Amino acid sequence: MSRYDFIKMKKKLAKYLDEERFAHTMGVMYTCASLCMVHGGDLGDAQAAGLLHDCAKCIPNKKKIRLCEQHHIEMTSFEKDHPFLLHAKLGAYIASKKYDIDDKDILSAIRYHTTGRPGMSRLEKIVYIADYIEPMRDKAPNLSRVRRLAFEDLDECMYEILKDTLDYLEENPREIDQTTVEAYRYYKEVHNDRKDR
Ligand code: DGI
Ligand code: FE
Ligand code: FE
C-alpha cells in the first residue's frame, strides 16, 4: 500500500480543477510514474507530485495574489504582473496545508514546475518534463523527439524543453521570468560540458 491515499486526493482535487485540467493532471501523474520507473526514485512521491502540481491552477488570478499575501508567500513584482505563474508557488503551499504533503522535494517539484531552476533534483526534473510531454499536450515543437529524450536523459531533455520554451517566449521578451532564463543557462552549460568531454 502506498503512503498516499490517491483516491481521496483525486476526489478532492476534482473539486478544485476543471475537467480539462483534471485530465491533464492525470496525464502528468502517470507520466511522472513512467519516468520514475525508468530513472528511479520513489514511485509514490512521483505520483503525488504529478497529481498535485497544478492544484492551484484554477484559482482566479486576483485570488492567487490575495492568497499569497494572506499566507506571506513572497511574490516578485514580475509574478504580481503575471499572476498565472503563482499557481506553482501557491500550489506548493496548498499541497502542504491541504493535502498533507511534507516532503520538501515534492513541494519543491510543484514550486518549480513552471519555470524550472538551476540544479534541479531528479523529482523536480521528472515533474517539469512530465508536465510538458504528457499525452494530452499537442502544441509544443519537437514533441515526439522530446518525449523520447525524456526516457533517455533528463538533463538533455531539460535543456531541450527550456530552449524551446524560451524560443517561444522570445516573441515577447518582456514576458520572460528570470528563473526560466537561469534554468536554461544552467542546463545549457550541462549540455555543453558534456559535449566537450
Ligand atoms: O500549468 P500548465 O499549463 O500545465 O503548465 P506550466 O505550469 O508549465 O505553464 C505553462 C506555461 O508557462 C507555458 O505556456 C510557458 C509558460 N512559462 C514558462 N516560463 C515562463 C512562462 N511564461 C512566462 N510568461 N514567463 C516565463 O518565464
Ligand atoms: Fe502548471
Ligand atoms: Fe500542468
Short mmCIF file of C-alpha atoms and ligand atoms in Angstrom, two decimals:
data_model
loop_
_atom_site.label_atom_id
_atom_site.label_comp_id
_atom_site.label_asym_id
_atom_site.label_seq_id
_atom_site.Cartn_x
_atom_site.Cartn_y
_atom_site.Cartn_z
CA MET A 1 0.00 0.00 0.00
CA SER A 2 1.21 3.44 -0.87
CA ARG A 3 1.71 6.01 1.87
CA TYR A 4 -0.62 8.19 -0.14
CA ASP A 5 -4.38 7.88 -0.40
CA PHE A 6 -4.54 8.70 -4.10
CA ILE A 7 -8.27 8.04 -4.36
CA LYS A 8 -9.01 10.58 -1.68
CA MET A 9 -6.55 13.07 -3.16
CA LYS A 10 -8.09 12.74 -6.63
CA LYS A 11 -11.61 13.23 -5.31
CA LYS A 12 -10.61 16.41 -3.55
CA LEU A 13 -8.63 17.69 -6.50
CA ALA A 14 -11.56 17.13 -8.85
CA LYS A 15 -13.48 19.75 -6.86
CA TYR A 16 -10.84 22.40 -7.46
CA LEU A 17 -9.93 21.72 -11.10
CA ASP A 18 -11.99 21.97 -14.26
CA GLU A 19 -12.42 18.84 -16.37
CA GLU A 20 -9.67 19.63 -18.81
CA ARG A 21 -7.15 20.47 -16.08
CA PHE A 22 -8.07 17.30 -14.24
CA ALA A 23 -7.47 15.21 -17.36
CA HIS A 24 -4.10 16.95 -17.88
CA THR A 25 -3.28 16.25 -14.24
CA MET A 26 -3.93 12.53 -14.66
CA GLY A 27 -1.66 12.55 -17.70
CA VAL A 28 1.09 14.23 -15.70
CA MET A 29 0.67 11.83 -12.78
CA TYR A 30 1.06 8.72 -14.94
CA THR A 31 3.85 10.26 -16.98
CA CYS A 32 5.71 11.05 -13.73
CA ALA A 33 5.21 7.43 -12.71
CA SER A 34 6.60 6.17 -16.03
CA LEU A 35 9.62 8.48 -15.90
CA CYS A 36 10.25 7.38 -12.32
CA MET A 37 10.22 3.73 -13.42
CA VAL A 38 13.00 4.49 -15.90
CA HIS A 39 15.09 6.98 -13.93
CA GLY A 40 14.49 5.81 -10.37
CA GLY A 41 13.13 7.44 -7.23
CA ASP A 42 10.07 6.79 -5.11
CA LEU A 43 7.05 5.94 -7.25
CA GLY A 44 4.53 7.23 -4.69
CA ASP A 45 6.35 10.56 -4.40
CA ALA A 46 6.49 10.93 -8.19
CA GLN A 47 2.75 10.29 -8.50
CA ALA A 48 1.87 12.62 -5.61
CA ALA A 49 3.97 15.44 -7.11
CA GLY A 50 2.41 14.94 -10.55
CA LEU A 51 -1.08 14.75 -9.12
CA LEU A 52 -0.75 17.98 -7.15
CA HIS A 53 1.47 20.06 -9.44
CA ASP A 54 -1.42 22.19 -10.79
CA CYS A 55 -3.66 22.09 -7.70
CA ALA A 56 -3.74 25.93 -7.60
CA LYS A 57 -4.17 26.39 -11.35
CA CYS A 58 -7.91 27.11 -11.38
CA ILE A 59 -7.90 29.75 -8.66
CA PRO A 60 -8.75 33.14 -10.25
CA ASN A 61 -5.66 35.35 -10.65
CA LYS A 62 -6.77 38.02 -8.21
CA LYS A 63 -7.41 35.40 -5.60
CA LYS A 64 -3.97 33.88 -6.23
CA ILE A 65 -2.42 37.22 -5.31
CA ARG A 66 -4.68 37.64 -2.31
CA LEU A 67 -3.88 34.14 -1.02
CA CYS A 68 -0.15 34.75 -1.41
CA GLU A 69 -0.48 37.96 0.58
CA GLN A 70 -2.59 36.30 3.27
CA HIS A 71 -0.17 33.43 3.73
CA HIS A 72 3.00 35.51 3.48
CA ILE A 73 4.17 33.81 0.30
CA GLU A 74 6.71 36.15 -1.26
CA MET A 75 5.90 37.41 -4.74
CA THR A 76 8.27 39.13 -7.12
CA SER A 77 6.90 42.16 -8.95
CA PHE A 78 7.10 40.06 -12.13
CA GLU A 79 4.84 37.45 -10.54
CA LYS A 80 2.38 40.13 -9.45
CA ASP A 81 2.21 41.23 -13.08
CA HIS A 82 1.97 37.63 -14.35
CA PRO A 83 -0.14 36.01 -11.65
CA PHE A 84 -0.67 32.74 -13.56
CA LEU A 85 2.95 31.96 -12.63
CA LEU A 86 1.89 31.96 -8.96
CA HIS A 87 -0.03 28.69 -9.34
CA ALA A 88 3.29 26.90 -8.86
CA LYS A 89 4.29 28.60 -5.58
CA LEU A 90 0.77 28.66 -4.28
CA GLY A 91 0.33 25.02 -5.34
CA ALA A 92 3.26 24.00 -3.15
CA TYR A 93 1.66 25.82 -0.22
CA ILE A 94 -1.75 24.19 -0.79
CA ALA A 95 -0.16 20.76 -1.23
CA SER A 96 1.46 21.13 2.17
CA LYS A 97 -1.52 22.62 4.03
CA LYS A 98 -4.48 20.92 2.35
CA TYR A 99 -3.04 17.63 1.11
CA ASP A 100 -0.64 16.99 3.99
CA ILE A 101 2.45 16.75 1.84
CA ASP A 102 5.54 17.40 3.94
CA ASP A 103 8.24 16.06 1.65
CA LYS A 104 10.47 19.02 0.71
CA ASP A 105 11.41 17.55 -2.67
CA ILE A 106 7.75 17.07 -3.68
CA LEU A 107 6.88 20.61 -2.60
CA SER A 108 9.86 21.98 -4.49
CA ALA A 109 8.92 20.00 -7.61
CA ILE A 110 5.50 21.67 -7.50
CA ARG A 111 7.07 25.05 -6.74
CA TYR A 112 9.38 24.98 -9.78
CA HIS A 113 7.27 23.07 -12.30
CA THR A 114 6.58 26.13 -14.48
CA THR A 115 9.96 27.89 -14.66
CA GLY A 116 12.41 25.17 -13.66
CA ARG A 117 15.52 26.28 -11.79
CA PRO A 118 19.29 25.65 -11.86
CA GLY A 119 20.39 22.33 -10.35
CA MET A 120 17.04 20.60 -10.14
CA SER A 121 16.58 17.31 -8.27
CA ARG A 122 15.57 14.18 -10.17
CA LEU A 123 11.98 14.53 -9.00
CA GLU A 124 11.84 18.22 -9.95
CA LYS A 125 13.01 17.35 -13.46
CA ILE A 126 10.53 14.49 -13.73
CA VAL A 127 7.57 16.75 -12.87
CA TYR A 128 8.76 19.59 -15.11
CA ILE A 129 9.24 17.22 -18.04
CA ALA A 130 6.04 15.21 -17.46
CA ASP A 131 4.06 18.47 -17.47
CA TYR A 132 5.44 19.22 -20.93
CA ILE A 133 5.16 15.79 -22.55
CA GLU A 134 2.02 14.19 -21.05
CA PRO A 135 -0.14 12.60 -23.77
CA MET A 136 -2.72 15.39 -24.00
CA ARG A 137 -0.11 18.04 -24.87
CA ASP A 138 -0.01 18.76 -28.59
CA LYS A 139 1.26 22.29 -29.19
CA ALA A 140 4.97 22.30 -28.45
CA PRO A 141 7.50 21.85 -31.25
CA ASN A 142 9.66 18.69 -31.45
CA LEU A 143 7.28 16.85 -29.13
CA SER A 144 7.98 13.34 -30.37
CA ARG A 145 11.74 13.87 -30.07
CA VAL A 146 11.40 15.47 -26.62
CA ARG A 147 9.17 12.59 -25.50
CA ARG A 148 11.78 10.02 -26.48
CA LEU A 149 14.57 12.05 -24.90
CA ALA A 150 12.62 12.21 -21.60
CA PHE A 151 13.04 8.46 -21.18
CA GLU A 152 16.72 8.56 -22.13
CA ASP A 153 18.28 11.57 -20.44
CA LEU A 154 16.62 14.00 -18.01
CA ASP A 155 19.28 16.73 -18.22
CA GLU A 156 19.35 16.77 -22.02
CA CYS A 157 15.57 16.80 -22.01
CA MET A 158 15.52 19.80 -19.62
CA TYR A 159 17.89 21.63 -21.97
CA GLU A 160 15.70 20.91 -24.98
CA ILE A 161 12.44 21.94 -23.30
CA LEU A 162 13.89 25.13 -21.78
CA LYS A 163 15.38 26.06 -25.16
CA ASP A 164 12.07 25.54 -26.96
CA THR A 165 10.16 27.37 -24.21
CA LEU A 166 12.49 30.38 -24.37
CA ASP A 167 12.36 30.41 -28.18
CA TYR A 168 8.61 30.66 -27.84
CA LEU A 169 8.74 33.29 -25.09
CA GLU A 170 11.29 35.39 -27.05
CA GLU A 171 8.38 36.58 -29.19
CA ASN A 172 7.53 38.74 -26.16
CA PRO A 173 10.82 39.14 -24.29
CA ARG A 174 9.21 41.22 -21.56
CA GLU A 175 7.19 38.18 -20.56
CA ILE A 176 10.21 36.11 -19.54
CA ASP A 177 10.78 35.32 -15.86
CA GLN A 178 14.45 35.39 -14.79
CA THR A 179 14.11 31.98 -13.14
CA THR A 180 13.36 30.44 -16.54
CA VAL A 181 16.45 32.12 -18.00
CA GLU A 182 18.63 30.93 -15.11
CA ALA A 183 17.34 27.39 -15.53
CA TYR A 184 18.07 27.50 -19.26
CA ARG A 185 21.62 28.78 -18.74
CA TYR A 186 22.30 26.05 -16.22
CA TYR A 187 21.10 23.20 -18.44
CA LYS A 188 22.83 24.69 -21.46
CA GLU A 189 26.09 24.54 -19.51
CA VAL A 190 25.42 20.93 -18.51
CA HIS A 191 24.82 20.19 -22.19
CA ASN A 192 27.99 21.96 -23.37
CA ASP A 193 30.19 20.44 -20.65
CA ARG A 194 29.16 17.00 -21.78
CA LYS A 195 29.85 17.72 -25.42
CA ASP A 196 33.39 18.84 -24.56
CA ARG A 197 34.18 15.65 -22.71
O1 DGI B 1 0.11 24.84 -15.77
P1 DGI B 1 0.36 24.18 -17.11
O2 DGI B 1 -0.34 24.89 -18.23
O3 DGI B 1 0.09 22.73 -17.11
O4 DGI B 1 1.94 24.30 -17.41
P2 DGI B 1 3.00 25.28 -16.77
O5 DGI B 1 2.76 25.47 -15.34
O6 DGI B 1 4.35 24.76 -17.17
O7 DGI B 1 2.77 26.64 -17.51
C1 DGI B 1 2.98 26.60 -18.89
C2 DGI B 1 3.25 27.95 -19.44
O8 DGI B 1 4.20 28.63 -18.66
C3 DGI B 1 3.81 27.82 -20.84
O9 DGI B 1 2.96 28.48 -21.74
C4 DGI B 1 5.14 28.51 -20.77
C5 DGI B 1 4.95 29.38 -19.57
N1 DGI B 1 6.19 29.84 -18.98
C6 DGI B 1 7.28 29.16 -18.58
N2 DGI B 1 8.24 30.02 -18.20
C7 DGI B 1 7.72 31.26 -18.34
C8 DGI B 1 6.41 31.15 -18.82
N3 DGI B 1 5.60 32.20 -19.09
C9 DGI B 1 6.09 33.41 -18.88
N4 DGI B 1 5.34 34.47 -19.11
N5 DGI B 1 7.38 33.61 -18.42
C10 DGI B 1 8.22 32.57 -18.14
O10 DGI B 1 9.37 32.77 -17.76
FE FE B 2 1.31 24.39 -14.14
FE FE B 3 0.48 21.28 -15.65
#
